[in-house]
Amino acid sequence: GAGIEISAKSTDLDNTTVELNQVHNNGSINVSGGKSTGSGIELNAFSWLDSGSYSNGGVSTVEANTVTNTSAYSINVSGAYSHGISLEANTTGDVYGNDDAYSYGGNSEVDSNLVTNTGSITTDGEDSNGINLLANASAYAQADDNEYVYANAFGGTADVDDNRVTNSDWIMTGEDDSHGISLTADASAEAHSYYAFGADSWAEGGDADVDRNTISHSGHIETYGYNSNGINVEADASANALAGEDNFFSGPNYVTNAYASASGGDAFAQSNQIEVDISGGIATYGHSSNAISVSADASATALAFGEDSGSGTARAVSYAFASDESAGVHLNTISNDGELRTHGEDSSAII
């Protein structure tokens, strides 16, 4: 489990809130283990309903909390999906069904929190950020093993707004997809249907916003993995639909149908302030690892695979449609008086 954990969880769509808490660490926190070990300090709110082939997110809020790490002895975390300090609101819909699957992201908000690190944070695992603020209202639906299956996924609403993150000491991450400081709103959607006579997938991104946050950095950040940015600000409302992969039907004169449609949502990262002081430094060593990255993604991808029986008389029908929607990176202010260094391929100082 986590070193220090405050959480509110519901599996019946109740509203969950973690707010107005104060957490101060001046000691040593060591967390180790396998996947999803737990973070050094984590404040989490979860709300969803899972009824087999149907999943629906609720409403979760992490708001107005103060988290401070002043430890000279550090927070050390080893394990995938395990962060140094994590504030997360999660209303994701996740369905893995043998029949039809329907998934809906809910409403997640991480707002008006204050996170300060004047000590040391190290993580050693994939997808393990030093400081992590995440609103997750994504949706995933997978349907298979039936005569004709449907998979529908609809992203919800995810907001990371008006937070302040300050780092004046040391943050280091050692593995892939592990940022030093990460603020992410995820309202993406994925729908997969396959291994069936007919397959139909529909994915639609939701609304993701990362707005009016302030990140102040006067310490040192190092990352060593692939796609591991020093400071990462990201809004994701993308959509991905896949239908008919490995479809088959052995009899003659039948049609294997595969239909995939995807529509991106609305993703915006705007009015954020990122400040690197003259004493601050960021160094990244992995491929595709930027010192500072601000991005918004509302793209859509649809793939359909129809496969005939091989008898010479059957035929396959495949149809795929994808539509991008709205993405914007607006009115952000990035001030650098420190040193930004990237050592890997396809890596930029500021992107």
Short mmCIF file of C-alpha atoms in Angstrom, two decimals:
data_model
loop_
_atom_site.label_atom_id
_atom_site.label_comp_id
_atom_site.label_asym_id
_atom_site.label_seq_id
_atom_site.Cartn_x
_atom_site.Cartn_y
_atom_site.Cartn_z
CA GLY A 1 0.00 0.00 0.00
CA ALA A 2 0.84 3.66 0.01
CA GLY A 3 3.09 5.29 2.56
CA ILE A 4 0.38 7.84 3.47
CA GLU A 5 -3.09 7.48 1.94
CA ILE A 6 -6.33 9.45 2.18
CA SER A 7 -9.06 8.06 -0.07
CA ALA A 8 -12.78 8.05 -0.74
CA LYS A 9 -14.16 5.21 -2.87
CA SER A 10 -17.57 4.18 -4.15
CA THR A 11 -18.61 1.33 -6.43
CA ASP A 12 -22.24 2.48 -6.49
CA LEU A 13 -21.95 5.89 -8.20
CA ASP A 14 -21.92 7.85 -4.94
CA ASN A 15 -20.16 11.21 -5.12
CA THR A 16 -16.69 10.98 -3.58
CA THR A 17 -14.68 13.93 -2.29
CA VAL A 18 -11.23 14.33 -0.74
CA GLU A 19 -10.89 17.96 0.34
CA LEU A 20 -9.36 20.36 2.85
CA ASN A 21 -6.75 17.88 4.10
CA GLN A 22 -3.23 18.84 5.20
CA VAL A 23 -0.45 16.28 4.82
CA HIS A 24 3.12 17.03 5.91
CA ASN A 25 5.98 14.54 5.62
CA ASN A 26 9.31 15.23 7.28
CA GLY A 27 10.39 11.61 7.65
CA SER A 28 11.36 8.77 5.36
CA ILE A 29 8.82 6.96 3.17
CA ASN A 30 9.86 3.79 1.33
CA VAL A 31 7.30 1.90 -0.78
CA SER A 32 8.31 -1.12 -2.86
CA GLY A 33 6.64 -4.00 -4.67
CA GLY A 34 5.14 -4.85 -8.05
CA LYS A 35 2.54 -3.17 -10.26
CA SER A 36 0.37 -0.53 -8.57
CA THR A 37 2.36 -0.78 -5.36
CA GLY A 38 1.03 2.49 -4.03
CA SER A 39 2.45 6.00 -3.93
CA GLY A 40 4.54 7.62 -1.23
CA ILE A 41 1.71 10.06 -0.45
CA GLU A 42 -1.63 9.69 -2.21
CA LEU A 43 -4.98 11.46 -2.02
CA ASN A 44 -7.52 9.62 -4.14
CA ALA A 45 -11.24 9.85 -4.90
CA PHE A 46 -12.87 7.04 -6.94
CA SER A 47 -16.46 6.55 -8.08
CA TRP A 48 -17.86 4.05 -10.58
CA LEU A 49 -20.41 1.29 -11.10
CA ASP A 50 -19.39 -1.97 -12.77
CA SER A 51 -22.19 -4.39 -13.65
CA GLY A 52 -20.43 -6.85 -15.91
CA SER A 53 -20.98 -5.65 -19.47
CA TYR A 54 -21.78 -2.08 -18.36
CA SER A 55 -19.61 0.44 -16.51
CA ASN A 56 -20.46 4.00 -15.59
CA GLY A 57 -18.31 6.59 -13.83
CA GLY A 58 -19.65 8.78 -11.05
CA VAL A 59 -18.39 12.11 -9.69
CA SER A 60 -15.05 12.41 -7.87
CA THR A 61 -13.31 15.53 -6.57
CA VAL A 62 -9.90 16.12 -4.98
CA GLU A 63 -9.96 19.75 -3.92
CA ALA A 64 -8.25 22.33 -1.71
CA ASN A 65 -5.75 19.95 -0.12
CA THR A 66 -2.23 20.88 1.02
CA VAL A 67 0.56 18.32 0.67
CA THR A 68 4.11 19.15 1.76
CA ASN A 69 7.27 17.03 1.69
CA THR A 70 10.21 18.54 3.55
CA SER A 71 12.06 15.30 4.22
CA ALA A 72 15.81 15.23 3.79
CA TYR A 73 15.48 11.42 3.96
CA SER A 74 13.26 11.35 0.86
CA ILE A 75 10.27 9.55 -0.58
CA ASN A 76 11.43 6.40 -2.41
CA VAL A 77 8.91 4.42 -4.49
CA SER A 78 9.63 1.25 -6.47
CA GLY A 79 6.92 -0.30 -8.67
CA ALA A 80 4.82 0.53 -11.73
CA TYR A 81 1.95 3.05 -11.50
CA SER A 82 3.34 4.27 -8.18
CA HIS A 83 4.13 7.95 -7.73
CA GLY A 84 6.05 9.98 -5.19
CA ILE A 85 3.12 12.30 -4.42
CA SER A 86 -0.22 11.66 -6.14
CA LEU A 87 -3.55 13.48 -6.15
CA GLU A 88 -6.05 11.59 -8.31
CA ALA A 89 -9.77 11.76 -9.07
CA ASN A 90 -10.89 8.66 -10.96
CA THR A 91 -14.27 7.94 -12.54
CA THR A 92 -13.04 5.78 -15.37
CA GLY A 93 -15.33 3.23 -16.99
CA ASP A 94 -13.60 -0.08 -17.73
CA VAL A 95 -15.37 -3.12 -19.22
CA TYR A 96 -13.93 -6.42 -20.41
CA GLY A 97 -16.97 -8.43 -21.48
CA ASN A 98 -17.53 -11.64 -23.41
CA ASP A 99 -20.70 -10.13 -24.87
CA ASP A 100 -21.57 -6.51 -25.61
CA ALA A 101 -19.67 -3.88 -23.63
CA TYR A 102 -20.70 -0.31 -22.75
CA SER A 103 -18.45 2.10 -20.87
CA TYR A 104 -19.00 5.71 -19.78
CA GLY A 105 -16.47 7.96 -18.05
CA GLY A 106 -17.83 10.13 -15.27
CA ASN A 107 -16.79 13.53 -13.90
CA SER A 108 -13.36 13.90 -12.28
CA GLU A 109 -11.89 17.08 -10.83
CA VAL A 110 -8.54 17.89 -9.23
CA ASP A 111 -8.83 21.55 -8.26
CA SER A 112 -7.19 24.21 -6.08
CA ASN A 113 -4.63 21.96 -4.38
CA LEU A 114 -1.22 23.05 -3.08
CA VAL A 115 1.69 20.60 -3.43
CA THR A 116 5.17 21.56 -2.21
CA ASN A 117 8.37 19.51 -2.31
CA THR A 118 11.44 20.84 -0.52
CA GLY A 119 12.84 17.35 0.04
CA SER A 120 13.74 14.42 -2.21
CA ILE A 121 11.49 12.18 -4.35
CA THR A 122 12.62 9.16 -6.41
CA THR A 123 10.53 6.62 -8.34
CA ASP A 124 11.68 3.40 -10.02
CA GLY A 125 8.86 1.93 -12.09
CA GLU A 126 6.95 2.51 -15.32
CA ASP A 127 4.20 5.14 -15.28
CA SER A 128 5.50 6.45 -11.97
CA ASN A 129 5.74 10.24 -11.74
CA GLY A 130 7.52 12.23 -9.08
CA ILE A 131 4.51 14.49 -8.48
CA ASN A 132 1.25 13.40 -10.11
CA LEU A 133 -2.03 15.30 -10.44
CA LEU A 134 -4.54 13.30 -12.48
CA ALA A 135 -8.23 13.64 -13.31
CA ASN A 136 -9.26 10.41 -15.06
CA ALA A 137 -12.66 10.16 -16.74
CA SER A 138 -11.59 7.84 -19.52
CA ALA A 139 -13.63 4.93 -20.88
CA TYR A 140 -12.61 1.51 -22.19
CA ALA A 141 -14.92 -1.15 -23.61
CA GLN A 142 -13.95 -4.55 -24.97
CA ALA A 143 -16.40 -7.10 -26.39
CA ASP A 144 -15.64 -10.49 -27.89
CA ASP A 145 -16.73 -14.12 -28.28
CA ASN A 146 -20.29 -13.67 -29.49
CA GLU A 147 -22.13 -13.92 -32.80
CA TYR A 148 -22.35 -10.15 -33.17
CA VAL A 149 -20.90 -7.82 -30.57
CA TYR A 150 -21.00 -4.10 -29.81
CA ALA A 151 -18.41 -2.11 -27.87
CA ASN A 152 -19.25 1.50 -27.00
CA ALA A 153 -17.01 3.83 -24.99
CA PHE A 154 -17.69 7.47 -24.14
CA GLY A 155 -15.19 9.64 -22.26
CA GLY A 156 -16.48 11.85 -19.47
CA THR A 157 -15.29 15.20 -18.09
CA ALA A 158 -11.84 15.61 -16.56
CA ASP A 159 -10.52 18.86 -15.07
CA VAL A 160 -7.18 19.73 -13.46
CA ASP A 161 -7.56 23.41 -12.61
CA ASP A 162 -6.15 26.11 -10.32
CA ASN A 163 -3.52 23.94 -8.63
CA ARG A 164 -0.09 25.12 -7.47
CA VAL A 165 2.93 22.79 -7.51
CA THR A 166 6.30 23.94 -6.14
CA ASN A 167 9.55 22.00 -6.25
CA SER A 168 12.73 23.43 -4.76
CA ASP A 169 14.72 20.23 -4.27
CA TRP A 170 15.22 16.85 -5.99
CA ILE A 171 12.94 14.68 -8.15
CA MET A 172 14.21 11.67 -10.11
CA THR A 173 12.30 9.03 -12.13
CA GLY A 174 14.00 5.94 -13.51
CA GLU A 175 11.64 4.16 -15.93
CA ASP A 176 9.47 4.74 -19.03
CA ASP A 177 6.43 7.07 -19.06
CA SER A 178 7.49 8.58 -15.75
CA HIS A 179 7.52 12.37 -15.60
CA GLY A 180 9.09 14.54 -12.93
CA ILE A 181 5.96 16.66 -12.44
CA SER A 182 2.78 15.70 -14.30
CA LEU A 183 -0.65 17.38 -14.54
CA THR A 184 -3.01 15.33 -16.71
CA ALA A 185 -6.72 15.42 -17.55
CA ASP A 186 -7.81 12.21 -19.32
CA ALA A 187 -11.25 11.93 -20.96
CA SER A 188 -10.17 9.57 -23.73
CA ALA A 189 -12.20 6.63 -25.03
CA GLU A 190 -11.29 3.22 -26.48
CA ALA A 191 -13.68 0.62 -27.90
CA HIS A 192 -12.51 -2.81 -29.11
CA SER A 193 -14.67 -5.59 -30.53
CA TYR A 194 -13.33 -8.75 -32.09
CA TYR A 195 -13.36 -12.56 -32.30
CA ALA A 196 -16.92 -12.51 -33.57
CA PHE A 197 -19.02 -13.06 -36.70
CA GLY A 198 -19.73 -9.33 -36.64
CA ALA A 199 -18.12 -6.52 -34.66
CA ASP A 200 -19.17 -2.91 -34.11
CA SER A 201 -17.09 -0.40 -32.14
CA TRP A 202 -17.87 3.21 -31.30
CA ALA A 203 -15.58 5.51 -29.28
CA GLU A 204 -16.15 9.14 -28.40
CA GLY A 205 -13.75 11.35 -26.45
CA GLY A 206 -15.08 13.56 -23.67
CA ASP A 207 -13.94 16.93 -22.28
CA ALA A 208 -10.43 17.31 -20.82
CA ASP A 209 -9.09 20.57 -19.41
CA VAL A 210 -5.85 21.53 -17.65
CA ASP A 211 -6.30 25.22 -16.85
CA ARG A 212 -4.84 28.00 -14.70
CA ASN A 213 -2.26 25.88 -12.87
CA THR A 214 1.08 27.19 -11.59
CA ILE A 215 4.25 25.09 -11.50
CA SER A 216 7.29 26.67 -9.86
CA HIS A 217 10.59 24.81 -10.11
CA SER A 218 13.86 25.89 -8.50
CA GLY A 219 15.30 22.47 -7.70
CA HIS A 220 16.49 19.64 -9.92
CA ILE A 221 14.54 17.09 -11.99
CA GLU A 222 16.06 14.08 -13.77
CA THR A 223 14.22 11.45 -15.84
CA TYR A 224 15.81 8.40 -17.48
CA GLY A 225 13.01 6.53 -19.26
CA TYR A 226 11.31 6.72 -22.65
CA ASN A 227 8.59 9.38 -22.92
CA SER A 228 9.48 10.82 -19.54
CA ASN A 229 9.26 14.60 -19.48
CA GLY A 230 10.65 16.81 -16.77
CA ILE A 231 7.41 18.80 -16.50
CA ASN A 232 4.35 17.44 -18.30
CA VAL A 233 1.01 19.23 -18.77
CA GLU A 234 -1.46 17.20 -20.83
CA ALA A 235 -5.14 17.18 -21.81
CA ASP A 236 -6.35 14.02 -23.58
CA ALA A 237 -9.78 13.60 -25.18
CA SER A 238 -8.71 11.25 -27.95
CA ALA A 239 -10.79 8.33 -29.26
CA ASN A 240 -9.76 4.94 -30.61
CA ALA A 241 -12.07 2.34 -32.14
CA LEU A 242 -11.01 -1.12 -33.32
CA ALA A 243 -13.41 -3.66 -34.84
CA GLY A 244 -13.11 -7.09 -36.37
CA GLU A 245 -9.53 -7.96 -35.61
CA ASP A 246 -9.14 -11.72 -36.19
CA ASN A 247 -12.79 -12.03 -37.17
CA PHE A 248 -13.72 -15.39 -38.63
CA PHE A 249 -16.70 -17.53 -39.66
CA SER A 250 -16.07 -20.94 -41.15
CA GLY A 251 -19.25 -21.47 -43.20
CA PRO A 252 -19.74 -20.34 -46.81
CA ASN A 253 -21.98 -17.50 -48.05
CA TYR A 254 -21.69 -15.49 -44.86
CA VAL A 255 -20.36 -11.98 -44.41
CA THR A 256 -18.01 -10.99 -41.62
CA ASN A 257 -18.87 -7.39 -40.73
CA ALA A 258 -16.51 -4.98 -39.01
CA TYR A 259 -17.53 -1.38 -38.29
CA ALA A 260 -15.46 1.14 -36.35
CA SER A 261 -16.26 4.80 -35.65
CA ALA A 262 -14.30 7.23 -33.50
CA SER A 263 -14.81 10.87 -32.63
CA GLY A 264 -12.38 12.95 -30.62
CA GLY A 265 -13.66 15.20 -27.83
CA ASP A 266 -12.52 18.60 -26.56
CA ALA A 267 -9.03 18.92 -25.03
CA PHE A 268 -7.51 22.18 -23.81
CA ALA A 269 -4.38 23.12 -21.85
CA GLN A 270 -4.57 26.84 -21.27
CA SER A 271 -3.61 29.73 -18.99
CA ASN A 272 -1.01 27.66 -17.12
CA GLN A 273 2.20 29.18 -15.71
CA ILE A 274 5.44 27.20 -15.64
CA GLU A 275 8.40 28.93 -13.99
CA VAL A 276 11.96 27.57 -13.83
CA ASP A 277 14.13 29.66 -11.51
CA ILE A 278 17.78 30.48 -12.16
CA SER A 279 18.75 27.78 -9.66
CA GLY A 280 16.45 25.21 -11.30
CA GLY A 281 17.55 22.46 -13.64
CA ILE A 282 15.88 19.72 -15.71
CA ALA A 283 17.75 16.85 -17.40
CA THR A 284 16.12 14.07 -19.42
CA TYR A 285 18.00 11.07 -20.81
CA GLY A 286 15.38 8.94 -22.56
CA HIS A 287 13.99 8.90 -26.10
CA SER A 288 11.06 11.33 -26.68
CA SER A 289 11.60 12.93 -23.29
CA ASN A 290 11.24 16.70 -23.21
CA ALA A 291 12.28 19.04 -20.44
CA ILE A 292 8.91 20.86 -20.53
CA SER A 293 5.89 19.64 -22.49
CA VAL A 294 2.39 21.17 -22.81
CA SER A 295 -0.04 19.27 -25.06
CA ALA A 296 -3.68 18.68 -25.94
CA ASP A 297 -5.00 15.71 -27.94
CA ALA A 298 -8.48 15.32 -29.43
CA SER A 299 -7.48 13.01 -32.26
CA ALA A 300 -9.50 10.02 -33.45
CA THR A 301 -8.42 6.66 -34.89
CA ALA A 302 -10.70 3.97 -36.33
CA LEU A 303 -9.60 0.60 -37.69
CA ALA A 304 -11.86 -2.16 -39.06
CA PHE A 305 -10.78 -5.62 -40.22
CA GLY A 306 -13.21 -7.89 -42.03
CA GLU A 307 -11.94 -11.36 -42.90
CA ASP A 308 -13.62 -13.87 -45.17
CA SER A 309 -13.88 -17.57 -44.48
CA GLY A 310 -11.27 -18.57 -47.00
CA SER A 311 -13.83 -20.68 -48.85
CA GLY A 312 -13.88 -18.44 -51.89
CA THR A 313 -17.60 -17.71 -51.51
CA ALA A 314 -17.63 -15.60 -48.36
CA ARG A 315 -16.75 -11.95 -48.38
CA ALA A 316 -15.77 -9.41 -45.76
CA VAL A 317 -17.15 -5.95 -45.03
CA SER A 318 -14.97 -3.39 -43.27
CA TYR A 319 -15.88 0.21 -42.53
CA ALA A 320 -13.95 2.74 -40.46
CA PHE A 321 -14.65 6.41 -39.79
CA ALA A 322 -12.67 8.83 -37.63
CA SER A 323 -13.31 12.48 -36.85
CA ASP A 324 -10.98 14.79 -34.89
CA GLU A 325 -12.63 17.49 -32.80
CA SER A 326 -11.20 20.40 -30.79
CA ALA A 327 -7.77 20.65 -29.18
CA GLY A 328 -6.04 23.78 -27.97
CA VAL A 329 -2.90 24.93 -26.15
CA HIS A 330 -3.66 28.56 -25.36
CA LEU A 331 -2.35 31.44 -23.24
CA ASN A 332 0.24 29.44 -21.30
CA THR A 333 3.31 31.22 -19.86
CA ILE A 334 6.64 29.39 -19.64
CA SER A 335 9.55 31.25 -18.02
CA ASN A 336 12.99 29.63 -17.90
CA ASP A 337 15.95 31.14 -16.06
CA GLY A 338 17.49 27.78 -15.28
CA GLU A 339 19.16 24.98 -17.28
CA LEU A 340 17.20 22.57 -19.49
CA ARG A 341 19.10 19.57 -20.96
CA THR A 342 17.84 16.69 -23.08
CA HIS A 343 20.07 13.77 -24.10
CA GLY A 344 17.75 11.38 -25.95
CA GLU A 345 16.51 11.31 -29.54
CA ASP A 346 13.36 13.26 -30.47
CA SER A 347 13.57 15.30 -27.30
CA SER A 348 13.15 19.05 -26.98
CA ALA A 349 13.78 21.56 -24.23
CA ILE A 350 10.30 23.10 -24.55
CA ILE A 351 7.55 21.70 -26.73
#
